[in-house]
JSON list of C-alpha atoms and ligand atoms in Angstrom, two decimals:
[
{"chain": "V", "resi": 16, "resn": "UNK", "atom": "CA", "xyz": [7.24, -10.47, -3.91]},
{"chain": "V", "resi": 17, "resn": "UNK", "atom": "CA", "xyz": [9.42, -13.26, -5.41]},
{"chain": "V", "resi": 18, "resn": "UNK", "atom": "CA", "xyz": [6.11, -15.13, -7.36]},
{"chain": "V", "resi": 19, "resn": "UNK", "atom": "CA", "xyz": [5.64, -11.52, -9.30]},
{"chain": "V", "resi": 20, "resn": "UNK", "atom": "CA", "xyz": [9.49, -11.27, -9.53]},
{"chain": "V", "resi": 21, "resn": "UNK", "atom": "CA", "xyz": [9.57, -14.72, -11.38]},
{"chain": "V", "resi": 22, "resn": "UNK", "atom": "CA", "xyz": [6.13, -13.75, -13.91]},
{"chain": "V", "resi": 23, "resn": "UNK", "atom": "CA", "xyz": [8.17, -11.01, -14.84]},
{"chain": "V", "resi": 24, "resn": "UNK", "atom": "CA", "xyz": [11.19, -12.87, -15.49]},
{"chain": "V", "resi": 25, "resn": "UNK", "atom": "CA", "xyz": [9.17, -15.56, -17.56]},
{"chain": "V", "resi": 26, "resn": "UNK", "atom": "CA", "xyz": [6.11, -13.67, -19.16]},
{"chain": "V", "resi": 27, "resn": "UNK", "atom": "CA", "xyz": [7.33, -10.05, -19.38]},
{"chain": "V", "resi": 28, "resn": "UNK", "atom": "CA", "xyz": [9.16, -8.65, -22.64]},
{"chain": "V", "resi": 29, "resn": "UNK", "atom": "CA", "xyz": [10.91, -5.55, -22.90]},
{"chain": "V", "resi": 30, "resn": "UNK", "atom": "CA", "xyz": [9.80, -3.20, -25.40]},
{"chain": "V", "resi": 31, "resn": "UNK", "atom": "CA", "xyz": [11.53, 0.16, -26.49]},
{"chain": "V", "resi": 32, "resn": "UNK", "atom": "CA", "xyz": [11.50, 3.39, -24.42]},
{"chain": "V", "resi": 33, "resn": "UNK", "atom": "CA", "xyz": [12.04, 1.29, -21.00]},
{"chain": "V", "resi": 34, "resn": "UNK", "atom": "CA", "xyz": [7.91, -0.39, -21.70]},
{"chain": "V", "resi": 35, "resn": "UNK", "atom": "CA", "xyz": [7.86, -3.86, -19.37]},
{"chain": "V", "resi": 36, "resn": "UNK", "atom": "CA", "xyz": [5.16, -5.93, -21.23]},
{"chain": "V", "resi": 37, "resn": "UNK", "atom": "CA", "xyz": [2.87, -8.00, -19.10]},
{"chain": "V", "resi": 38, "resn": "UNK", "atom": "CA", "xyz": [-0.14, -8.35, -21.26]},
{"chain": "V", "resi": 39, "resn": "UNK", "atom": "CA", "xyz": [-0.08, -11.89, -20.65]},
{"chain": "V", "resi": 40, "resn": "UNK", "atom": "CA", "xyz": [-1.31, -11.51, -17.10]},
{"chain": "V", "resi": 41, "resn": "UNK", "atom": "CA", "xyz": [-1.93, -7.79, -15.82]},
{"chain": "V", "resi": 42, "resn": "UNK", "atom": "CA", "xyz": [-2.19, -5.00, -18.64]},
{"chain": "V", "resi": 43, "resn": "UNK", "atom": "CA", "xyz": [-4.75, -7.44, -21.27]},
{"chain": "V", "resi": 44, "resn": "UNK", "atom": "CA", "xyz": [-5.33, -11.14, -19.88]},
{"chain": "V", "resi": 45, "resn": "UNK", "atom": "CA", "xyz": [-5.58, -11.07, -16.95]},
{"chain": "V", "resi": 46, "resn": "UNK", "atom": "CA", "xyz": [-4.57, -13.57, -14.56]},
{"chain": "V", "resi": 47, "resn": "UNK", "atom": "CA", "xyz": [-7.08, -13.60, -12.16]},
{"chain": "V", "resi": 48, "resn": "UNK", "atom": "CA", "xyz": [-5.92, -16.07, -8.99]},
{"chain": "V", "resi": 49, "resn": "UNK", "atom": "CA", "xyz": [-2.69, -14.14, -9.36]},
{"chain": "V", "resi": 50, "resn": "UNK", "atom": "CA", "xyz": [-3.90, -10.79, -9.39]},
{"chain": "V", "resi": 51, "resn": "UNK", "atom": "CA", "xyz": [-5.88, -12.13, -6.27]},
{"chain": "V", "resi": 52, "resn": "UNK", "atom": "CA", "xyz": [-2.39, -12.66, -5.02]},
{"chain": "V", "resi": 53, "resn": "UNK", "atom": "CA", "xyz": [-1.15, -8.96, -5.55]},
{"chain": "V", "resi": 54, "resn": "UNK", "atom": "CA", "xyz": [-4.38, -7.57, -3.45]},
{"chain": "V", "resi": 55, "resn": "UNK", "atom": "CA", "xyz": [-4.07, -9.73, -0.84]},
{"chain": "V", "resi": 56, "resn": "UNK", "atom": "CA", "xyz": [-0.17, -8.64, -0.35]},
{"chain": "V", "resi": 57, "resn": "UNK", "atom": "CA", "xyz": [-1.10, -5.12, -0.85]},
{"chain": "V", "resi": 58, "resn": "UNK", "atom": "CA", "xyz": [-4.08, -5.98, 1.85]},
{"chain": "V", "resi": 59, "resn": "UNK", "atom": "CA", "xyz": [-1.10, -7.11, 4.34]},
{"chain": "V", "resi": 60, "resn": "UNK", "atom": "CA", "xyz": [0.84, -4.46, 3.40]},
{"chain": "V", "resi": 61, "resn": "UNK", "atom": "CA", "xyz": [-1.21, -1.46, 4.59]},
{"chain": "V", "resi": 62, "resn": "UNK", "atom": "CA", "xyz": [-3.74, -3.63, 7.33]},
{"chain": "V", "resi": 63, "resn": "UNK", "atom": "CA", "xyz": [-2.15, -0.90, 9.93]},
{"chain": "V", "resi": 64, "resn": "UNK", "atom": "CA", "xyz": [-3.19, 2.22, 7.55]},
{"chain": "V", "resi": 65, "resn": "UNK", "atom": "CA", "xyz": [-6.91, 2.27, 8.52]},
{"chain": "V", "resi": 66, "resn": "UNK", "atom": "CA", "xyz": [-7.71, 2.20, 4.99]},
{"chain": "V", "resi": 67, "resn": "UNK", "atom": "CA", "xyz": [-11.14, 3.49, 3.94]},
{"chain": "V", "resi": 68, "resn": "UNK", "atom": "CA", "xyz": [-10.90, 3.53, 0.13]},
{"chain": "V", "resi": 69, "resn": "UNK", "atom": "CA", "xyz": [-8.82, 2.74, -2.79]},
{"chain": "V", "resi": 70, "resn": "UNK", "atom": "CA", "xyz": [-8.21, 4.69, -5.58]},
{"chain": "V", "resi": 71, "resn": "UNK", "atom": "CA", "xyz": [-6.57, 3.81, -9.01]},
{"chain": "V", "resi": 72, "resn": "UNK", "atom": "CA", "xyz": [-6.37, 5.10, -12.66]},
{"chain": "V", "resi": 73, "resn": "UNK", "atom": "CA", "xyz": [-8.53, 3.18, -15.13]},
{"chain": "V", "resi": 74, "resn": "UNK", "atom": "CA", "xyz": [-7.80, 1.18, -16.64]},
{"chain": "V", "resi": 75, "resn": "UNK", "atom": "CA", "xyz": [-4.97, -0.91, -16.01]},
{"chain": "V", "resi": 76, "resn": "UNK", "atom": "CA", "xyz": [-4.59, -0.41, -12.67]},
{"chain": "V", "resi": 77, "resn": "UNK", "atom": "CA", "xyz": [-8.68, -1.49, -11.87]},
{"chain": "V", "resi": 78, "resn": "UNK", "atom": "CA", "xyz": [-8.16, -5.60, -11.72]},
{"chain": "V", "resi": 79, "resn": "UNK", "atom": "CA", "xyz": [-5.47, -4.92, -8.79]},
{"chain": "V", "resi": 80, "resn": "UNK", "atom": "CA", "xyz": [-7.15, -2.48, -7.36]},
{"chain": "V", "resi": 81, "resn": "UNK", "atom": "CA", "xyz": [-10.38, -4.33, -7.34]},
{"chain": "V", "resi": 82, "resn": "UNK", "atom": "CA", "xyz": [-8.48, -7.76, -5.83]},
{"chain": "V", "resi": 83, "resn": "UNK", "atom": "CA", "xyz": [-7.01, -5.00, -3.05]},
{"chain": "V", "resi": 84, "resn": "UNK", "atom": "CA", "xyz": [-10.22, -3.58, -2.31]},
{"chain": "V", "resi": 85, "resn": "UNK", "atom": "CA", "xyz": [-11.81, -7.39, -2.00]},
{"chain": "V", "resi": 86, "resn": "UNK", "atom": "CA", "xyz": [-9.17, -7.99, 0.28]},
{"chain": "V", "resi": 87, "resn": "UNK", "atom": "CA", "xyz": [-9.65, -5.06, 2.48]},
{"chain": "V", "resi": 88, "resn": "UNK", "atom": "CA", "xyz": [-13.83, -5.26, 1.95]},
{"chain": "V", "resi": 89, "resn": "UNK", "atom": "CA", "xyz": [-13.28, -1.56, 1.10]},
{"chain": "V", "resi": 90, "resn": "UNK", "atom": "CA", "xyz": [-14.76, 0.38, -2.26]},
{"chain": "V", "resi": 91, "resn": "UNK", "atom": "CA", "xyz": [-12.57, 0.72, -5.22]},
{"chain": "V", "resi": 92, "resn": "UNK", "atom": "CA", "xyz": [-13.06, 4.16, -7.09]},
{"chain": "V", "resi": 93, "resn": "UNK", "atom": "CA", "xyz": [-11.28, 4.72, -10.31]},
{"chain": "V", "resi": 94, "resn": "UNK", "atom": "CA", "xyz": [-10.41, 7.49, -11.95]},
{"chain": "V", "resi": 95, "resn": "UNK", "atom": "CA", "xyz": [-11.75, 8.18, -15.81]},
{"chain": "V", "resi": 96, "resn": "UNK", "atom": "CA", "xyz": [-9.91, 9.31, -18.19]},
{"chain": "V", "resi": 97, "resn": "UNK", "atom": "CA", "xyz": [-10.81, 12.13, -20.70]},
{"chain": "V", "resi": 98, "resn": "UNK", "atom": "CA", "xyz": [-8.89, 13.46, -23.68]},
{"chain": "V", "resi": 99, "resn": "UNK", "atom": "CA", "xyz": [-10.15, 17.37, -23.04]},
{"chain": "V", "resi": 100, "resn": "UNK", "atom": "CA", "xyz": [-10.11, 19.08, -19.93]},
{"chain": "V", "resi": 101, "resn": "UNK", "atom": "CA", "xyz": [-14.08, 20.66, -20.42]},
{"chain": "V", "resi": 102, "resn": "UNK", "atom": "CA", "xyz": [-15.83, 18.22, -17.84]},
{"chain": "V", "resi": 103, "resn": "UNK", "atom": "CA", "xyz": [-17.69, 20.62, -16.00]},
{"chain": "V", "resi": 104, "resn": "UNK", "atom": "CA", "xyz": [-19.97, 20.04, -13.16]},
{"chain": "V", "resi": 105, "resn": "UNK", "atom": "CA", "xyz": [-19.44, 18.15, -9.03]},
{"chain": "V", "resi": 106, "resn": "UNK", "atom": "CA", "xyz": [-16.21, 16.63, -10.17]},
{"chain": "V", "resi": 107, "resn": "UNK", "atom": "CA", "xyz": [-12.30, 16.61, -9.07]},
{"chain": "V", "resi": 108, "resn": "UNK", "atom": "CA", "xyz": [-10.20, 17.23, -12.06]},
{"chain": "V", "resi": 109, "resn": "UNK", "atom": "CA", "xyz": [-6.45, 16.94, -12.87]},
{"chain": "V", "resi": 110, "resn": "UNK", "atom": "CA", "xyz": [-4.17, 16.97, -15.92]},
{"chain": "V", "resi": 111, "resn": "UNK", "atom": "CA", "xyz": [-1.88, 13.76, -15.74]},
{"chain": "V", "resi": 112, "resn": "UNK", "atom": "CA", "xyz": [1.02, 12.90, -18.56]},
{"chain": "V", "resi": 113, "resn": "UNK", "atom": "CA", "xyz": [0.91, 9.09, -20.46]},
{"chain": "V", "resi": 114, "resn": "UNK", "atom": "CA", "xyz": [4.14, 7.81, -20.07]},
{"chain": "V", "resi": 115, "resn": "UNK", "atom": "CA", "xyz": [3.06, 5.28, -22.11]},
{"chain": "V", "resi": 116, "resn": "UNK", "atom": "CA", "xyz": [1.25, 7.46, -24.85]},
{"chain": "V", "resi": 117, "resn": "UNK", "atom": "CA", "xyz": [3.56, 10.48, -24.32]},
{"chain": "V", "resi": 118, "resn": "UNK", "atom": "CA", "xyz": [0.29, 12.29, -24.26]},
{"chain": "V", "resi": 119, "resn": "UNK", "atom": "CA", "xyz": [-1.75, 14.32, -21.69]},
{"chain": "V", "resi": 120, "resn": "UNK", "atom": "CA", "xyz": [-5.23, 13.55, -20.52]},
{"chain": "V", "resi": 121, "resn": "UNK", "atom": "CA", "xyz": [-7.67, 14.58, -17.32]},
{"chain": "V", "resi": 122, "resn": "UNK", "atom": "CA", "xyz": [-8.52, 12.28, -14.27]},
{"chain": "V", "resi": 123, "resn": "UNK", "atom": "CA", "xyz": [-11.95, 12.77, -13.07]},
{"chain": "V", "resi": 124, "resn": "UNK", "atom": "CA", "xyz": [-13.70, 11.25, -9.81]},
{"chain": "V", "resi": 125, "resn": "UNK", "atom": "CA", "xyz": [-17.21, 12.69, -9.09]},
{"chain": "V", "resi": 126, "resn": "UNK", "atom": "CA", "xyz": [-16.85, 14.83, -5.92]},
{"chain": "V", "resi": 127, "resn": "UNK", "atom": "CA", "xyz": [-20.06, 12.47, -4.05]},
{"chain": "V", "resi": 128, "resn": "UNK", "atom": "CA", "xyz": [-17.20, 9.30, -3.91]},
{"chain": "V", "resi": 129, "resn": "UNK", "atom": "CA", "xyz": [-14.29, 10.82, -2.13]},
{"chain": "V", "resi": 130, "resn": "UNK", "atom": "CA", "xyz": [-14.68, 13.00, 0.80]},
{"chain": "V", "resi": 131, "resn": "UNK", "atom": "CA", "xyz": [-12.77, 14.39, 3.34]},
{"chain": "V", "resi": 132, "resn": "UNK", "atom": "CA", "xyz": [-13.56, 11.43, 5.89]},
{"chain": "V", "resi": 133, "resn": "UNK", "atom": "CA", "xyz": [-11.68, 9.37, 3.38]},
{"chain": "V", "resi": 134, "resn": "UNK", "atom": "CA", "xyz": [-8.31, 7.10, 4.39]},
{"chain": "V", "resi": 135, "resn": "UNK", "atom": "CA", "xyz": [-7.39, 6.31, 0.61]},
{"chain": "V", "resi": 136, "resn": "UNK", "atom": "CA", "xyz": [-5.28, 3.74, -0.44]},
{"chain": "V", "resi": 137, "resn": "UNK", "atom": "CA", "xyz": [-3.82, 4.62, -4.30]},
{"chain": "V", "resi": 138, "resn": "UNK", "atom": "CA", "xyz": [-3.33, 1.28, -6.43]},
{"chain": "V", "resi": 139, "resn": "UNK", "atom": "CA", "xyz": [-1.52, 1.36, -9.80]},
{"chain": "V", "resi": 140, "resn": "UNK", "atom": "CA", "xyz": [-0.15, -1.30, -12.21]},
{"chain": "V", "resi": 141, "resn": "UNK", "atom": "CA", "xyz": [3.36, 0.40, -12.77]},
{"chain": "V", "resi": 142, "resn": "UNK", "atom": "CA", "xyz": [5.29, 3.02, -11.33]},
{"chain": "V", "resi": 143, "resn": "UNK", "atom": "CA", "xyz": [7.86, 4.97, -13.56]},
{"chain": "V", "resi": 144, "resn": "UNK", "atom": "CA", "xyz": [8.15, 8.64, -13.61]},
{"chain": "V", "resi": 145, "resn": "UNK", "atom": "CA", "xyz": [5.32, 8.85, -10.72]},
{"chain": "V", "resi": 146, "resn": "UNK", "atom": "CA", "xyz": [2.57, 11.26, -13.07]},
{"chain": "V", "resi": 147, "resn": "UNK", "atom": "CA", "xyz": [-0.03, 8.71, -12.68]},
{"chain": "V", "resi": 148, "resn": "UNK", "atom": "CA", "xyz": [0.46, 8.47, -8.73]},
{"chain": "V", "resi": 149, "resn": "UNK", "atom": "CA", "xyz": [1.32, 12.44, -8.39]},
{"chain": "V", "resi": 150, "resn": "UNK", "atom": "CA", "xyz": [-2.38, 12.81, -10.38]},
{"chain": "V", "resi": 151, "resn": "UNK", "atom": "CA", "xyz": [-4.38, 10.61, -7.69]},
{"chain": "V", "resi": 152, "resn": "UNK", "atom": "CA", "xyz": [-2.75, 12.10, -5.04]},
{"chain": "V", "resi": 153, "resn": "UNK", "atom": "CA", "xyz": [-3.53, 15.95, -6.45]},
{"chain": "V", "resi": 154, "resn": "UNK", "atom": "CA", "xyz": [-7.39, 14.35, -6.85]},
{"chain": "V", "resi": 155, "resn": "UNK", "atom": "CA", "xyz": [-7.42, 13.30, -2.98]},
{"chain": "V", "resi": 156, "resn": "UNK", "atom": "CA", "xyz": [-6.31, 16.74, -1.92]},
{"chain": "V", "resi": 157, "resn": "UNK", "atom": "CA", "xyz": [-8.78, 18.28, -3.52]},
{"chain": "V", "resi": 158, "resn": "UNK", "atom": "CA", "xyz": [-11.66, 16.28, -1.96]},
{"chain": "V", "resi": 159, "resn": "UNK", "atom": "CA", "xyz": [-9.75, 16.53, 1.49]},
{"chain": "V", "resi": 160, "resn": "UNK", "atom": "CA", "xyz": [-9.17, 13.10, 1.94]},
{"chain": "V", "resi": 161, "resn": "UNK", "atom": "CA", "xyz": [-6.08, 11.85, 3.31]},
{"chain": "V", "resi": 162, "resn": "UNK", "atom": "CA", "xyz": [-3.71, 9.26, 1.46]},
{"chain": "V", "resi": 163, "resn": "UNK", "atom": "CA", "xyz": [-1.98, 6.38, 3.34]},
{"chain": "V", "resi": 164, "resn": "UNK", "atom": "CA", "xyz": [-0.16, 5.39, 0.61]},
{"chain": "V", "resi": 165, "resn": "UNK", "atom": "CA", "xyz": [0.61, 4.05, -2.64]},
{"chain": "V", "resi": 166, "resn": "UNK", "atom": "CA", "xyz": [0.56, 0.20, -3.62]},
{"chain": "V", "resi": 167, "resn": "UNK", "atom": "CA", "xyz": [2.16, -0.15, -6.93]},
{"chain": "V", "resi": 168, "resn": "UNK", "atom": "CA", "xyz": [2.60, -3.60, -8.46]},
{"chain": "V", "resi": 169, "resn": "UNK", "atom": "CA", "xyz": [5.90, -3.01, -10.69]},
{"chain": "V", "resi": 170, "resn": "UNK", "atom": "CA", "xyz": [7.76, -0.07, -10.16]},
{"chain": "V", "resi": 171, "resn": "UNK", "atom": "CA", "xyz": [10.49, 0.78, -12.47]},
{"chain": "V", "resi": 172, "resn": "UNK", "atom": "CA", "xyz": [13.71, 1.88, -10.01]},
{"chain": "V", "resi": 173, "resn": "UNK", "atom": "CA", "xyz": [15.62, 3.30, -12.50]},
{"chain": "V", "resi": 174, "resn": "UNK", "atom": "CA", "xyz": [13.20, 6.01, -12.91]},
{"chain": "V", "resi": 175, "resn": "UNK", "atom": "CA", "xyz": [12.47, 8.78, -10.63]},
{"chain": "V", "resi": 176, "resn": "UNK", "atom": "CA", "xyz": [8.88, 8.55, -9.36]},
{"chain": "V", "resi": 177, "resn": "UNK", "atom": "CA", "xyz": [9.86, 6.08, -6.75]},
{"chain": "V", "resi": 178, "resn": "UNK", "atom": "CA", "xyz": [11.72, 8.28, -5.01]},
{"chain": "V", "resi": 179, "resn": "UNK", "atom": "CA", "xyz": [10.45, 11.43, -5.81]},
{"chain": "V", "resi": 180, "resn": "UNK", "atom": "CA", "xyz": [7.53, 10.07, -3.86]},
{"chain": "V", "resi": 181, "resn": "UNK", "atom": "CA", "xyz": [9.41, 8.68, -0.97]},
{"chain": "V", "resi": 182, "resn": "UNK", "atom": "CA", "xyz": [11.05, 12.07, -0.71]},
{"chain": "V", "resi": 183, "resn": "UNK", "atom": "CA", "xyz": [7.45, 14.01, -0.38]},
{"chain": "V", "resi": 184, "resn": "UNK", "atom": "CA", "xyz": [7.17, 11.28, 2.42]},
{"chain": "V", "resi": 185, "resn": "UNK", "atom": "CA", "xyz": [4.51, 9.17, 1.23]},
{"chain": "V", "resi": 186, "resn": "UNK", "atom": "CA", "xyz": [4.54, 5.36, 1.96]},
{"chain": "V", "resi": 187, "resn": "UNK", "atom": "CA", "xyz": [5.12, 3.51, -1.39]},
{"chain": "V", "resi": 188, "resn": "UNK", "atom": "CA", "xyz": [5.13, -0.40, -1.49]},
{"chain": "V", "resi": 189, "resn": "UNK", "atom": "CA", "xyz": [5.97, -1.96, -4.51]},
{"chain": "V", "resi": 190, "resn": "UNK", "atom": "CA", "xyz": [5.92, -5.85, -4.89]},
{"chain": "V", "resi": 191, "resn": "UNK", "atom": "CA", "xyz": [8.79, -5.70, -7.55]},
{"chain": "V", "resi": 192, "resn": "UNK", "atom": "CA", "xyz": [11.31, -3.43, -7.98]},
{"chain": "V", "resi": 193, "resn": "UNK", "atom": "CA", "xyz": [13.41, -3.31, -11.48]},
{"chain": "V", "resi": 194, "resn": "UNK", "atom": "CA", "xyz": [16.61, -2.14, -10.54]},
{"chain": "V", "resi": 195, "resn": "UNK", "atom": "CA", "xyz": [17.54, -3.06, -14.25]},
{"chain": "V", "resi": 196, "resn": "UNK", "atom": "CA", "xyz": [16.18, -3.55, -17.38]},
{"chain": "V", "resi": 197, "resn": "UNK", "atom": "CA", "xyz": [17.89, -4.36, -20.86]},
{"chain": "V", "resi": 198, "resn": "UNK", "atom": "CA", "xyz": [18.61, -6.48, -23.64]},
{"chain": "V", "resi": 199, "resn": "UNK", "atom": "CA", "xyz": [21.13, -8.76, -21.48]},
{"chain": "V", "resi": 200, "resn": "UNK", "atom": "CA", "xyz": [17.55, -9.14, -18.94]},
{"chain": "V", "resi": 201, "resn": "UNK", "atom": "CA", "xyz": [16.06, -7.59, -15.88]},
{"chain": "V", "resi": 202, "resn": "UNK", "atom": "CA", "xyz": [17.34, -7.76, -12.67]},
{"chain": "V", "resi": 203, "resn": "UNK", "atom": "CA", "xyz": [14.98, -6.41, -9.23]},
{"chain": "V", "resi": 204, "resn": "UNK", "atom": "CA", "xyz": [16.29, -4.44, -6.30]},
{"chain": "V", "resi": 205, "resn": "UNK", "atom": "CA", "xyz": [16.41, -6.39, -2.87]},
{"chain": "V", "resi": 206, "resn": "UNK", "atom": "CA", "xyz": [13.72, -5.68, -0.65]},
{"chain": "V", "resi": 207, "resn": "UNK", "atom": "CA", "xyz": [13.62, -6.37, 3.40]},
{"chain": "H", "resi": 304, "resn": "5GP", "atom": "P1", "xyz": [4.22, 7.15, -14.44]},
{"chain": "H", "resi": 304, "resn": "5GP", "atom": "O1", "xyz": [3.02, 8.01, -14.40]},
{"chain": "H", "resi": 304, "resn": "5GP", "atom": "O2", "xyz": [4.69, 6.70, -13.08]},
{"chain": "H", "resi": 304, "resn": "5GP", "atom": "O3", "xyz": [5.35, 7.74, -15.25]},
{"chain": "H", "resi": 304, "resn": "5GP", "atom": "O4", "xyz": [3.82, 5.84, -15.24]},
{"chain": "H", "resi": 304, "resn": "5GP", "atom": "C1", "xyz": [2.89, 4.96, -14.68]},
{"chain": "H", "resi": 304, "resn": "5GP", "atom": "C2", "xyz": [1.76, 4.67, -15.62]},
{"chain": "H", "resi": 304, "resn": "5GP", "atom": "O5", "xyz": [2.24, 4.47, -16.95]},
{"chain": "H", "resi": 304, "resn": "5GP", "atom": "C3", "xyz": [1.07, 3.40, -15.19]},
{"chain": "H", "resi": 304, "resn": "5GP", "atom": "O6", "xyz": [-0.26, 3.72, -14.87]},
{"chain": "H", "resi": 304, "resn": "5GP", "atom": "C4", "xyz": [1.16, 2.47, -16.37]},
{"chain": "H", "resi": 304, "resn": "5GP", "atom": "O7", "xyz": [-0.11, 2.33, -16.96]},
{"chain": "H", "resi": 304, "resn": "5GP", "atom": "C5", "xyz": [2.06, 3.15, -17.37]},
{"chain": "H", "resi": 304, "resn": "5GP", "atom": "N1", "xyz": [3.42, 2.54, -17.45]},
{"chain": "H", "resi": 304, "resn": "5GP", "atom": "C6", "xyz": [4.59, 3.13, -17.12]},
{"chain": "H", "resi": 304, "resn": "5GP", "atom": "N2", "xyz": [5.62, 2.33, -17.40]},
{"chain": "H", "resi": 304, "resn": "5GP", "atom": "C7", "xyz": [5.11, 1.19, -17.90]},
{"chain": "H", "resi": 304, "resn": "5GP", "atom": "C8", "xyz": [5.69, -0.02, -18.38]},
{"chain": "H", "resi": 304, "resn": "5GP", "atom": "O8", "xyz": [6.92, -0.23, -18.41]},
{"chain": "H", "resi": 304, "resn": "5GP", "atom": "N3", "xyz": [4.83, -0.98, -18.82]},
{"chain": "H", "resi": 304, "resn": "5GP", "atom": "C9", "xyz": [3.48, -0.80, -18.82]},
{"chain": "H", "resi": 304, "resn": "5GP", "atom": "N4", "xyz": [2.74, -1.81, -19.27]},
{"chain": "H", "resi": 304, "resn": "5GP", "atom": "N5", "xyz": [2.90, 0.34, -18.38]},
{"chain": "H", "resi": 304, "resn": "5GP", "atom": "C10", "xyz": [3.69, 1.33, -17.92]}
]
């Protein structure tokens, strides 16, 4: 999606470890007619898929999600995060790894939002390593639910969750893809 190529390219700032900033309009302001923008491709993307729910990560991956689901006139159900794994009770539970905090924490939906009639849709922010993605898609499996795909807004190409995904043949659509990212700039991959 060339308008999110160019944000990037004007607004984004490249932190150590491989971290794309975009605080100025998707991970802390957010920039709300745009963001409208990324649902409604994501909406276009997967109109075919039948889609019954979306799922993200809180929390950066709720404003996109939300302007998907609005899009779609589907619910958006996001996954909480907790530092300890002791949530008991009618939840579905996984372990996920921060690439971001280099820390590990546990996803939790309450079993009585995602059910095995479900057609989910996962929405995140970023894709790098694929943890956060691999984590929604362990959560959906346990409720029975099938996944359609995976809408990510930015996914890093020169890591390996991309196509680690791809490989375990689920549909992935990203709306950029960094193919390069360094102190001489960022360049995307081309996509059809
Ligand atoms: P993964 O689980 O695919 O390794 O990383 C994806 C998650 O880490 C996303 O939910 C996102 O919050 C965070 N993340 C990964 N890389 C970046 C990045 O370059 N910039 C920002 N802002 N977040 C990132």
């Amino acid at each position: 999606m060339k308008a999110l190529e160019d944000k990037i390219l004007t607004e984004g700032k490249i932190l150590q470890g491989s971290v794309l900033k975009v605080s100025s309009f998707l991970n802390h302001q957010l920039d709300s007619d745009f963001i409208m923008e990324l649902g409604a491709e994501f909406a276009r993307l997967f109109s075919d898929a039948d889609v019954s729910k979306i799922l993200t990560i809180e929390s950066s991956g709720i404003a996109i999600a939300l302007a998907t689901g609005a899009a779609m006139h589907v619910p958006v159900l996001f996954a909480k995060k907790h530092h300890t794994s002791n949530i008991l009770g009618e939840s579905y539970q996984t372990v996920v790894h921060s690439y971001t905090h280099d820390c590990d924490y546990t996803v939790v939906v309450e079993r009585e939002y995602l059910s095995q009639e479900d057609r989910v849709l996962l929405i995140d922010d970023f894709l790098a390593n694929g943890k956060a993605l691999e984590g929604l898609l362990e959560l959906v499996h346990q409720a029975g639910a099938v996944t359609v795909g995976a809408g990510v807004a930015i996914e890093k190409g020169f890591q390996n969750g991309g196509e680690h995904l791809r490989k375990q043949g689920i549909r992935v659509e990203s709306l950029a893809i960094i193919e390069k990212m360094d102190s001489t700039g960022i360049s995307f991959r081309k996509q059809p």
